[in-house]
Coordinates of C-alpha atoms (C1' of nucleotides) in Angstrom, one line a residue:
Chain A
X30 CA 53.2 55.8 40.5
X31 CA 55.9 53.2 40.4
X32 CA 55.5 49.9 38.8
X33 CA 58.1 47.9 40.7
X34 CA 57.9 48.4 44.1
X35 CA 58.7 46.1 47.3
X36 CA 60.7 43.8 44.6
X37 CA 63.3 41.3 46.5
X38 CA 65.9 41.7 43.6
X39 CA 66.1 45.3 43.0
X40 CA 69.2 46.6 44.7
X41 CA 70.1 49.7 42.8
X42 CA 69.0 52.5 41.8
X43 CA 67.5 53.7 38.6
X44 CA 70.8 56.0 37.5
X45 CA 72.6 52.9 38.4
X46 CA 70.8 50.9 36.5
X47 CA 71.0 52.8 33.3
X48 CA 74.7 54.1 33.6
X49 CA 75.5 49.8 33.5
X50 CA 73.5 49.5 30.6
X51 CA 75.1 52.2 28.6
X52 CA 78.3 51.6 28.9
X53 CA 77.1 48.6 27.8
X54 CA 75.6 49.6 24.5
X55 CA 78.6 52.2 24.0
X56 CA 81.6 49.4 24.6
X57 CA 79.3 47.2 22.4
X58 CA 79.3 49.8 19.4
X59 CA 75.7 50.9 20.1
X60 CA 76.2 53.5 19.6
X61 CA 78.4 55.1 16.6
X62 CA 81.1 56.7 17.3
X63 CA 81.2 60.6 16.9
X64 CA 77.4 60.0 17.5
X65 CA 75.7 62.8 19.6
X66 CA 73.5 62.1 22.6
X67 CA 70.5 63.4 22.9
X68 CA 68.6 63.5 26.3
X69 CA 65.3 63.8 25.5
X70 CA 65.1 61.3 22.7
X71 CA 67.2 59.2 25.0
X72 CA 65.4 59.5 28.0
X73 CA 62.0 58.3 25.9
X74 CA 63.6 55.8 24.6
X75 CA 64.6 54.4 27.4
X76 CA 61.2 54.9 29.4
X77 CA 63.0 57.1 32.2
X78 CA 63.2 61.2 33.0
X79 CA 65.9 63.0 31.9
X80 CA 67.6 63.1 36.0
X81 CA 68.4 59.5 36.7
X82 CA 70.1 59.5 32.5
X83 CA 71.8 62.6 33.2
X84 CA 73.2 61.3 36.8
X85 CA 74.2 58.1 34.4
X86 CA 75.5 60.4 31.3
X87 CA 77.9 62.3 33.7
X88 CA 79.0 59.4 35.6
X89 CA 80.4 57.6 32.4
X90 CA 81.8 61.4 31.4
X91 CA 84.0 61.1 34.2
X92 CA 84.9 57.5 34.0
X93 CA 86.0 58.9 30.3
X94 CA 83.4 57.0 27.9
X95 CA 81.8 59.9 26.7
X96 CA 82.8 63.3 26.1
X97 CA 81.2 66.3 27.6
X98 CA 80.7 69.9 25.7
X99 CA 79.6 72.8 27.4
X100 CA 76.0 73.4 26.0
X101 CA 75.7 70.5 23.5
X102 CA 75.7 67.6 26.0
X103 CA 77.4 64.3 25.6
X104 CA 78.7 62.6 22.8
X105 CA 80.8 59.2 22.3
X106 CA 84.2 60.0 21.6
X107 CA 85.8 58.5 18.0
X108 CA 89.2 56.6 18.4
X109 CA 92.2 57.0 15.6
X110 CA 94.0 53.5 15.7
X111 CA 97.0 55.4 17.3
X112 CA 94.8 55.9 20.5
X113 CA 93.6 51.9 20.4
X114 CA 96.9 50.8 20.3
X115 CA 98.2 53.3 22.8
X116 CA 95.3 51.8 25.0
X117 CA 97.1 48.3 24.6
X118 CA 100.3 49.5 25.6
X119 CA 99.4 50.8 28.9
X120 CA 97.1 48.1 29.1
X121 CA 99.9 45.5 29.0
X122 CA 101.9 47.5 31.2
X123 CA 98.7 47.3 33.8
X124 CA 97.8 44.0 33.4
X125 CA 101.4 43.1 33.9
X126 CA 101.0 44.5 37.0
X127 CA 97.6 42.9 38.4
X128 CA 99.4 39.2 37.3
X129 CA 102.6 40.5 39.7
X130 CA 100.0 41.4 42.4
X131 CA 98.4 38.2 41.9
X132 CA 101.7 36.1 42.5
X133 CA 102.7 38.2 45.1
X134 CA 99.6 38.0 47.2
X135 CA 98.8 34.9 46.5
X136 CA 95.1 33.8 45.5
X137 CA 92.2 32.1 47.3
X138 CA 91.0 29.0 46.0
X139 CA 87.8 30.3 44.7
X140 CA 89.4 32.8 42.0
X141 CA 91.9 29.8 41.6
X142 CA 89.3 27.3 40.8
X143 CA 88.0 30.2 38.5
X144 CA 91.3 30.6 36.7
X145 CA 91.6 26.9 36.2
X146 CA 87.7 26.6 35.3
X147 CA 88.5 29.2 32.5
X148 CA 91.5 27.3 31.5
X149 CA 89.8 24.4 30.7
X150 CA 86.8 26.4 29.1
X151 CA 89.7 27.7 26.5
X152 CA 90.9 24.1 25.6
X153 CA 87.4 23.0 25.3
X154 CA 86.1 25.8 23.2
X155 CA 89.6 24.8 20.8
X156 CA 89.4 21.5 20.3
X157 CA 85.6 21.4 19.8
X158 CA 84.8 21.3 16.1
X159 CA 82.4 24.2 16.5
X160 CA 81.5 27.0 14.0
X161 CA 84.3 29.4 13.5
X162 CA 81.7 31.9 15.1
X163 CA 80.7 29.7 18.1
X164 CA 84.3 28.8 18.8
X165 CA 85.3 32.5 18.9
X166 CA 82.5 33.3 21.4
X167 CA 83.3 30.1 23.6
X168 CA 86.8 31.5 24.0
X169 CA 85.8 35.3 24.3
X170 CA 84.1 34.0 27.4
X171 CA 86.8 32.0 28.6
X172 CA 89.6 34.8 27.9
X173 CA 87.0 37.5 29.4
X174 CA 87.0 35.1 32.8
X175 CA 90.7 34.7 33.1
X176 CA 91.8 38.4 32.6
X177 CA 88.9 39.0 35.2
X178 CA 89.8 36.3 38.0
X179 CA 93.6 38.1 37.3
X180 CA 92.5 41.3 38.0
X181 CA 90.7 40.1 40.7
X182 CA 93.3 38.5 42.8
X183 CA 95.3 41.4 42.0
X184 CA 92.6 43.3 44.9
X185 CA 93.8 46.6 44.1
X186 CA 90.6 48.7 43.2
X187 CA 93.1 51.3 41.6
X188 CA 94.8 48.7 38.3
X189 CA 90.6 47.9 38.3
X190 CA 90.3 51.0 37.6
X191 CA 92.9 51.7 35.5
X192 CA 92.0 48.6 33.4
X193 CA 88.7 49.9 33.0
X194 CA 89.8 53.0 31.4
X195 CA 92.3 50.8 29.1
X196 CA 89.4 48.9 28.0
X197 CA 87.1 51.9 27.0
X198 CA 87.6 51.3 23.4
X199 CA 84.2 50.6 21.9
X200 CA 83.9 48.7 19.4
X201 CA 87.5 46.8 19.8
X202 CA 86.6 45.9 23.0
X203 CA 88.2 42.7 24.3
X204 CA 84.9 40.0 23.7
X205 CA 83.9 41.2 20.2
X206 CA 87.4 40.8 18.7
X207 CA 89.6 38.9 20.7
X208 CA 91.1 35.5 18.6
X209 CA 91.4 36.5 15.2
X210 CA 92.8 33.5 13.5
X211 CA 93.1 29.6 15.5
X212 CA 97.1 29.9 15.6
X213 CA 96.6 33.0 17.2
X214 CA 94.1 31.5 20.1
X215 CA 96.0 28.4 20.6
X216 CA 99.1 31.0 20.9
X217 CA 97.5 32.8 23.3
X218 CA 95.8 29.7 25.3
X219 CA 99.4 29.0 25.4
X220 CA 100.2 32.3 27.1
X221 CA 97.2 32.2 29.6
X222 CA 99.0 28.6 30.9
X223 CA 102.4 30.1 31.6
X224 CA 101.0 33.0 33.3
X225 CA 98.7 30.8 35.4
X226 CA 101.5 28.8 36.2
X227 CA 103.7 31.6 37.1
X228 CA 101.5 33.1 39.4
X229 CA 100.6 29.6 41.2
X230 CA 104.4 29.0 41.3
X231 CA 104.8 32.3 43.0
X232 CA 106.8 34.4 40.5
X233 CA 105.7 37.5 40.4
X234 CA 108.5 38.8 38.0
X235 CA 107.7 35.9 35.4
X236 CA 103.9 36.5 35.5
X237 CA 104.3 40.1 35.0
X238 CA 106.6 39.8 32.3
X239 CA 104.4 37.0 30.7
X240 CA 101.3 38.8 31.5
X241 CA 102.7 42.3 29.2
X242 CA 104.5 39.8 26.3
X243 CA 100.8 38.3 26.4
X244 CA 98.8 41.5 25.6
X245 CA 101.0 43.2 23.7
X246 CA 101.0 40.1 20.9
X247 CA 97.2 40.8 21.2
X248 CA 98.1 43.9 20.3
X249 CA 99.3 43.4 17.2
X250 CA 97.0 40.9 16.2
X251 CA 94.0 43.1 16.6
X252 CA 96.4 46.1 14.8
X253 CA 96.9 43.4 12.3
X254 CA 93.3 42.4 11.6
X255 CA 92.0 46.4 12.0
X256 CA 94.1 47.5 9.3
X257 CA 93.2 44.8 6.5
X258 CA 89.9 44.6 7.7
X259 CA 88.4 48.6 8.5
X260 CA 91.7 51.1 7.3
X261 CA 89.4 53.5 5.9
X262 CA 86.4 53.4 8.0
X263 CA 86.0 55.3 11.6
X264 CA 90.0 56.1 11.6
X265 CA 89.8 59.9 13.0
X266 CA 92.0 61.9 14.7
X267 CA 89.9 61.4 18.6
X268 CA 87.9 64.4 18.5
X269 CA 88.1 66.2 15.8
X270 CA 85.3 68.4 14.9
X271 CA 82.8 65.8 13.2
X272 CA 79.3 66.4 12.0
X273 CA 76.9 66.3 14.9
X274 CA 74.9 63.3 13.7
X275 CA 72.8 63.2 16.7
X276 CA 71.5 59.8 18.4
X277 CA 69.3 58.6 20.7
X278 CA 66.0 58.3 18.3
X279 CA 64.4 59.6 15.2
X280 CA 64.6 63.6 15.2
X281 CA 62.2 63.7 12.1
X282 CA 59.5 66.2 11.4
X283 CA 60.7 69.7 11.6
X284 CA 57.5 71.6 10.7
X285 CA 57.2 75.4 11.1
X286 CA 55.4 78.0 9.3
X287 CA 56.9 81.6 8.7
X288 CA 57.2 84.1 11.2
Chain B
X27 CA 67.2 85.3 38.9
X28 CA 71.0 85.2 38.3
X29 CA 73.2 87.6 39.3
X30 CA 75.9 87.1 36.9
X31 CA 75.3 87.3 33.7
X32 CA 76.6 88.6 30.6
X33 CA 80.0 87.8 32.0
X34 CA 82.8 87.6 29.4
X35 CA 85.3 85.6 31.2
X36 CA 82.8 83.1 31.9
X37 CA 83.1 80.2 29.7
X38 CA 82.3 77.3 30.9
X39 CA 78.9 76.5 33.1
X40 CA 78.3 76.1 36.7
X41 CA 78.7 71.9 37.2
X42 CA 82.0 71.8 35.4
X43 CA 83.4 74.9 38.0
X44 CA 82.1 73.2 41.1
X45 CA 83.4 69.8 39.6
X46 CA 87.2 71.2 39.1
X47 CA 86.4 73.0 42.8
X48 CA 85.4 70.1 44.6
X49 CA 88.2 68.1 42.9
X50 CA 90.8 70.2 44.2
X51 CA 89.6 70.1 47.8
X52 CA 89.4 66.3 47.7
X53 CA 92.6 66.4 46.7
X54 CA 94.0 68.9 48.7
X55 CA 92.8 66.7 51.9
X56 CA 89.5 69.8 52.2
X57 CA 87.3 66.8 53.4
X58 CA 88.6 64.5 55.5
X59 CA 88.5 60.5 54.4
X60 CA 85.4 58.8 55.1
X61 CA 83.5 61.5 55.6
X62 CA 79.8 61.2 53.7
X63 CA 79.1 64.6 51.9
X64 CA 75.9 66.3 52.5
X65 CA 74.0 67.5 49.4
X66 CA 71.9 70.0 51.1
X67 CA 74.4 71.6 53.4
X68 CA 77.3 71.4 50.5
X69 CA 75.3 73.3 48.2
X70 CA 73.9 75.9 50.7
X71 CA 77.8 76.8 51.4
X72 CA 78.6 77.0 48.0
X73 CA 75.9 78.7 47.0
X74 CA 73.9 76.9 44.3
X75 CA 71.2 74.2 44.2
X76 CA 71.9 70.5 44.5
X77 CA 71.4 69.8 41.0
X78 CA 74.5 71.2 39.8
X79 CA 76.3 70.5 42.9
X80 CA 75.1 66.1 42.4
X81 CA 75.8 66.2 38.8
X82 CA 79.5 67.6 39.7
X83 CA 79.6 64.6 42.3
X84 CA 78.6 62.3 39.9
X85 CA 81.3 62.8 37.5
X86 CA 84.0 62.7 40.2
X87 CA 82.7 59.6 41.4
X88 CA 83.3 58.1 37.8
X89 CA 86.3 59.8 38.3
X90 CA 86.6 57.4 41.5
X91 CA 87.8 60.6 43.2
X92 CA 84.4 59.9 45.1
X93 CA 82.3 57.2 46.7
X94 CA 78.8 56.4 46.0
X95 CA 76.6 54.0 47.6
X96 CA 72.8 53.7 46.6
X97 CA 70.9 56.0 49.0
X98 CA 73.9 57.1 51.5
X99 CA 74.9 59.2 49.0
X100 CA 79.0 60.0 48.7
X101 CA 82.1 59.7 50.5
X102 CA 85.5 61.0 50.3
X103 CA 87.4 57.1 50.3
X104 CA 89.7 56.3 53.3
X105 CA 92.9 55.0 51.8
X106 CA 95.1 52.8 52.7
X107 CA 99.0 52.9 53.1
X108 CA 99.0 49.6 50.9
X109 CA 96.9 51.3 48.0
X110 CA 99.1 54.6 48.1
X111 CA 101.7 52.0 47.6
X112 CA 100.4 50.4 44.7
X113 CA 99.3 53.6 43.2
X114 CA 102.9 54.7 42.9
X115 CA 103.7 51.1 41.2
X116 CA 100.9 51.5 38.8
X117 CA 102.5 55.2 38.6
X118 CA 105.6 54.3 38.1
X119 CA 104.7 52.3 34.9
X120 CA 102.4 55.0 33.5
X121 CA 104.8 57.7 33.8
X122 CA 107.2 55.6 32.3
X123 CA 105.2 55.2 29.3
X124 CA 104.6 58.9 29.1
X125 CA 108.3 59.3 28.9
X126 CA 109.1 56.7 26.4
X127 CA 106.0 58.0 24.1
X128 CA 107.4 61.0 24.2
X129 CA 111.2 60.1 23.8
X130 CA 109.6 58.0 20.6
X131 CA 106.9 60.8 19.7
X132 CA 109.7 63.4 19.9
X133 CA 108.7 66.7 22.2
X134 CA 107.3 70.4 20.3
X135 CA 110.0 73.2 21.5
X136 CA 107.4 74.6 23.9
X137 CA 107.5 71.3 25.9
X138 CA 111.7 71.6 25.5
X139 CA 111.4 74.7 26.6
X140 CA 109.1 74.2 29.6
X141 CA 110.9 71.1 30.6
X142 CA 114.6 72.9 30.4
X143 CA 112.9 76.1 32.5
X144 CA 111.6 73.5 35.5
X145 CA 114.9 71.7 35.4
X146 CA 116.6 75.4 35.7
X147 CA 114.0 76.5 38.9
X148 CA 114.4 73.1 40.6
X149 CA 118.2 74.0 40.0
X150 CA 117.5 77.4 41.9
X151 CA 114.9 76.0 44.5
X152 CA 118.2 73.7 45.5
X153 CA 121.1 76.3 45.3
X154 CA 119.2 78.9 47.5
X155 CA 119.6 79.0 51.0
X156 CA 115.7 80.1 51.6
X157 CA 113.8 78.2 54.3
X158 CA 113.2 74.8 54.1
X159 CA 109.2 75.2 53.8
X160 CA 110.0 77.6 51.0
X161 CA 112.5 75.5 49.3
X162 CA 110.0 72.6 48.9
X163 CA 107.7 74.9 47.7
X164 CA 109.5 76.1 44.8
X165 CA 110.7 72.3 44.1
X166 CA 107.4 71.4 44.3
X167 CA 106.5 73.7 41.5
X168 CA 109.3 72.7 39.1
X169 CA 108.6 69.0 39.9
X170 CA 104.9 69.1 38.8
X171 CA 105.8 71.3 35.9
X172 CA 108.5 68.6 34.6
X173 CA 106.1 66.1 35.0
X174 CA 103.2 67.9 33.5
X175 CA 105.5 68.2 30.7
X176 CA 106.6 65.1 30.0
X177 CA 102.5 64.0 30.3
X178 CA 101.6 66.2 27.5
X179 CA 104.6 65.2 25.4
X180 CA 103.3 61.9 25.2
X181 CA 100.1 62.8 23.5
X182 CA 98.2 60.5 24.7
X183 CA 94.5 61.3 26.3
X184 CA 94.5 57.6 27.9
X185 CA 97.9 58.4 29.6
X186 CA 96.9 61.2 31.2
X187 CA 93.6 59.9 32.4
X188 CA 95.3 57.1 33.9
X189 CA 97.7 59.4 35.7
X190 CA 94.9 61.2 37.0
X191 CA 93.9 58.2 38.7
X192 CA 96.8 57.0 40.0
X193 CA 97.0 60.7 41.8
X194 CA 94.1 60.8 43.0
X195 CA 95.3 60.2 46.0
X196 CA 94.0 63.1 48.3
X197 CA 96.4 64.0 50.9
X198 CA 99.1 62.3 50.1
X199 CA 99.1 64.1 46.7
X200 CA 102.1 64.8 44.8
X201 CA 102.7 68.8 45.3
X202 CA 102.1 68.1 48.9
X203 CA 105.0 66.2 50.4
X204 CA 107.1 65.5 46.9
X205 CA 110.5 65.6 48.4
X206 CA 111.6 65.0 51.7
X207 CA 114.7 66.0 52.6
X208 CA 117.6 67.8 50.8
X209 CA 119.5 64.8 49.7
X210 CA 116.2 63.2 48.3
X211 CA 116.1 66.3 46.4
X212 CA 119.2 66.4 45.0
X213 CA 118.7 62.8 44.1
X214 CA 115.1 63.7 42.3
X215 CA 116.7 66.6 40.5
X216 CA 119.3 64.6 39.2
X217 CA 117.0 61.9 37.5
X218 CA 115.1 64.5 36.2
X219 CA 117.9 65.3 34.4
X220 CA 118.6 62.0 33.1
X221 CA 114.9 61.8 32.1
X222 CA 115.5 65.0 30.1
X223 CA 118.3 64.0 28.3
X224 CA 117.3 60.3 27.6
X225 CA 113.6 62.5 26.2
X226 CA 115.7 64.9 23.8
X227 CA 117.8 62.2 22.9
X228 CA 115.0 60.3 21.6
X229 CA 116.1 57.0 23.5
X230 CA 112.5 55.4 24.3
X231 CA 114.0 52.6 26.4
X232 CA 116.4 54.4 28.7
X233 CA 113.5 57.1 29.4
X234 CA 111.1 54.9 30.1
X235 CA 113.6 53.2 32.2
X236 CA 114.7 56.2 34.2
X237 CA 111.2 57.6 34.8
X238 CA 110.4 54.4 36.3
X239 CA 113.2 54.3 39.1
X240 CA 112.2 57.5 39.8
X241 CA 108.9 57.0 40.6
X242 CA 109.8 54.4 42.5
X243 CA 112.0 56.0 44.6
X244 CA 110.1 58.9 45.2
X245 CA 107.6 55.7 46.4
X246 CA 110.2 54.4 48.9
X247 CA 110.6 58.4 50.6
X248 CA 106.8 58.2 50.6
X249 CA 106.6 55.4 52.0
X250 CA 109.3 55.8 54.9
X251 CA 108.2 59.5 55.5
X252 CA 104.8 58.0 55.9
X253 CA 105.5 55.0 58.5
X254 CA 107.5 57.3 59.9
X255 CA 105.5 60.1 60.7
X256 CA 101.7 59.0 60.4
X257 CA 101.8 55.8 61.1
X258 CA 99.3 55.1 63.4
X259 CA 96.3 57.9 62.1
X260 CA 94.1 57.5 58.9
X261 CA 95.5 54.1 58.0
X262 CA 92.1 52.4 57.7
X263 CA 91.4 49.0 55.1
X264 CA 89.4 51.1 52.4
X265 CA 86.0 51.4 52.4
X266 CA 85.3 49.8 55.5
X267 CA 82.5 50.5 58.0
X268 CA 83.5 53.7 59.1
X269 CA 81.2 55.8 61.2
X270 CA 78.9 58.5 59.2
X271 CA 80.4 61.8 60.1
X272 CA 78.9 63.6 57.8
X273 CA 80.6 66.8 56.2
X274 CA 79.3 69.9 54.4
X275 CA 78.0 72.0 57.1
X276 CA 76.7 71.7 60.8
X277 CA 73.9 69.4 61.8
X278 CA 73.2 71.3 64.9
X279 CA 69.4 71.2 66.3
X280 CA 67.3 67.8 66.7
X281 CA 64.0 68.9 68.4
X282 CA 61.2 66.7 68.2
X283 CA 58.3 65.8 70.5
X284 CA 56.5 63.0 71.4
X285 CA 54.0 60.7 69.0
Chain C
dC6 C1' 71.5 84.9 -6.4
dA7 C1' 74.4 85.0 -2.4
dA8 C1' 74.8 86.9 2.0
dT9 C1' 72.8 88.2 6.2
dG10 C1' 69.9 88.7 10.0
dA11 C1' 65.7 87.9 12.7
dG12 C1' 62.8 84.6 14.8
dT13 C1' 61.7 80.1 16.4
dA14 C1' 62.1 75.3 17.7
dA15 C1' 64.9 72.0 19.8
dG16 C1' 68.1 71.0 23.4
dT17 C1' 70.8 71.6 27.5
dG18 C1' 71.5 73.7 32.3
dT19 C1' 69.3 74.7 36.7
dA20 C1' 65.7 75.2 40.2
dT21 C1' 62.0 73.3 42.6
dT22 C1' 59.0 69.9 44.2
dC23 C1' 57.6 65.4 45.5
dA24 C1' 58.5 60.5 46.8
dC25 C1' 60.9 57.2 49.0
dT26 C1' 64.8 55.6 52.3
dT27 C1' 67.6 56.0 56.0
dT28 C1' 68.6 57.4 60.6
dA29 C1' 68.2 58.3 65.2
dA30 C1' 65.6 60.0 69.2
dT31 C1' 62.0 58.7 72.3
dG32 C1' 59.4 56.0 75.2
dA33 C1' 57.3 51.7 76.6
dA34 C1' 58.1 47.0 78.0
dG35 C1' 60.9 43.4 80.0
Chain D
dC2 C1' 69.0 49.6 82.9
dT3 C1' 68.7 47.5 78.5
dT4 C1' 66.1 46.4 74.4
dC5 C1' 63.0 47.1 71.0
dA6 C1' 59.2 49.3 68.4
dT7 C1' 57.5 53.7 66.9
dT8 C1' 57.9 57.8 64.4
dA9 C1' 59.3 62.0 62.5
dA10 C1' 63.1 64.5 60.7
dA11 C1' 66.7 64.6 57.5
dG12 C1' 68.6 63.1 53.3
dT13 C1' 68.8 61.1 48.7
dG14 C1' 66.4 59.8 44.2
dA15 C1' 63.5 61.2 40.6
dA16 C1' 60.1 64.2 38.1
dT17 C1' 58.6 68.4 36.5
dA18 C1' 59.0 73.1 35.3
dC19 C1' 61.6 76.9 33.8
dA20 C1' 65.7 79.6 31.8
dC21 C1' 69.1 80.1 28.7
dT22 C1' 71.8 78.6 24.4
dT23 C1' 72.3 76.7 20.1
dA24 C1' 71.1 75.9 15.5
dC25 C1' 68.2 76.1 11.8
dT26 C1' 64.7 78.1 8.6
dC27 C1' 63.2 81.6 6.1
dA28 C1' 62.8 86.1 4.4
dT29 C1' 64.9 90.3 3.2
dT30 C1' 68.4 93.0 0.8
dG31 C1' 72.4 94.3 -1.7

DNA sequence: CAATGAGTAAGTGTATTCACTTTAATGAAG
DNA sequence: CTTCATTAAAGTGAATACACTTACTCATTG
């Protein structure tokens, strides 16, 4: 009855599988927020039986990137501005920490080679004459590798987690925003090199406190760009009772005759 | 089929109660660490079927309150003394940032209120001359109500969610141990008062700054009462092999014949 | 015509069953 | 006595079936 059996590459397991690719599509904006999840539709849409999507659906409840209600299942939660940049405060505060970690424990070469690999990916991806667009993406990468090889050779599974949660903001999330203007990459390719530096150099004070001045001027850039760019649109007080607006497929046809 | 029904206190639906049950046990040190939890013999003791009993375990292992590996199914983790440690560092800033949001934010007179009234009952909890188990009790009390305070001041879900993680540390857990000896607790009450007063005051830096020595001290106790009295017993490097041992209920009888 | 209430479809919560994986006891072979 | 293969039991993953709740349509009534 199942397709792919005895397969050499299939580690995981189905729920597995699915919860990855939906936090995916909700940290992607997928999904819109407020949006309402429904299982069944879902669960066709996605060729699987409701158990393994509910196993997913409840695992990203608890990680906090959906919202659960009693009998009306999950929906994606819709954050005010306030929330996003609340997320970057603690978020500087926590990657401030993983950069301490880092200089403090010292890396292994591998996530150092990564660091530098990513360093050099950034000054690439700026001096190439590229599309505006391509540019952006080259660096999203770049930026996406160097936070990760920090939080890395921070090994503490706990600011992992915390950074996860930090980073739950669909939609704003770190690659499809990022560098807003080229000052504002080269400023923060800037930034990446002190902190690199610092932590090499073993300084664990001066990485951290380079690490929290870097994210919080991302912070402002991004609350910069949001409000000239969105203001109006999807700014809602995080919860608020919203119309249902269900998701997960059509829900056409409702045909019925008289009692 | 279901014996209660028609219940008017009953609100919410049988997952989410065995969730905020099995939570609490985790926490409380119920299971001990490493121990795999058996889905058949867990639910048989509680009294309901496995499927509300996994989809409670899946949410607290995106909580990372649990374990889960592929078909092993989960496991309460075995913590370290190093990631306690670092949980109270990345505590130290979170709680920090809960005060100075709500130094900035300003605090309803509820919060005032609750905050003065668990500043008064540590007061008492000091002054009496009950017995020293008793004593920490009551401290215990006031200190988790000053702190739950201060978290809901702050308005901010995020906050508290990464609070929640950085508690979620069974055992070990705050209204556990908390305060150690008198002088510690003299020491504790007394920041909490400058906490307070820095908070009504509205003075974001110098509560953010306060809450953060505190946490950190109440780290260095933790730490020393720790080394001190553990030391040796459940200090194991996180998620390594640790034998099965399952938990949930007996595994008595293994009778088999012969092929 | 608006308000209200019954009845029904859609949707979620739970139970049960089946399929597949892991684990460990047993016995034969070296 | 140790090692390894065999094999069934126990356990987890997934699917299906059923129960209960919510929400909507429509008809009735004042």
């Amino acid at each position: 009855m199942n397709a792919v059996s005895d397969q050499p590459g299939m580690a995981s397991t189905q729920s597995r599988l699915l919860a990855e690719r939906l936090r995916q599509s909700v940290l992607d904006g997928g999904f819109a927020p407020g949006t309402r999840l429904n299982e069944v539709h879902l669960a066709r849409s996605l060729s699987v039986s409701r158990t393994p999507l509910r196993a997913a659906l409840q695992t990203l409840a608890g990680e906090g990137l959906l919202h659960h209600t009693p009998n009306r299942g999950f929906t994606v939660p819709a954050l005010s501005l306030g929330t996003i940049i609340d997320a970057y405060e603690m978020r500087a505060l926590a990657e401030g920490l993983a950069a301490r970690f880092a200089a403090e424990r010292g890396i292994t070469d591998a996530l150092r080679l990564q660091l530098e690999a990513s360093l050099a990916e950034g000054e690439r991806s700026l001096a190439s004459d590229a599309a505006d667009g391509e540019r952006r993406r080259l660096y999203a990468e770049a930026n996406e590798a160097f936070h990760g090889a920090i939080q890395e050779a921070a090994k503490s599974d706990l600011v992992k987690d915390v950074l996860r949660i930090c980073q739950r903001v669909p939609q704003t999330s770190a690659h499809n925003i990022v560098a807003f203007e080229l000052a504002d990459m080269r400023e923060r390719h800037a930034a990446h090199q002190r902190i690199y530096e610092a932590i090499i150099c073993r300084e664990p004070r001066e990485a951290e406190q380079q690490m929290r001045q870097h994210v919080l001027s991302v912070k402002m850039s991004m609350a910069r760009w949001y409000t000239s760019h969105l203001s109006s649109a999807s700014s809602s007080t995080s919860r608020q009772p919203r119309e249902p607006e269900t998701s997960g497929l059509p829900q056409n046809k409702r045909t019925r005759r008289g009692r």
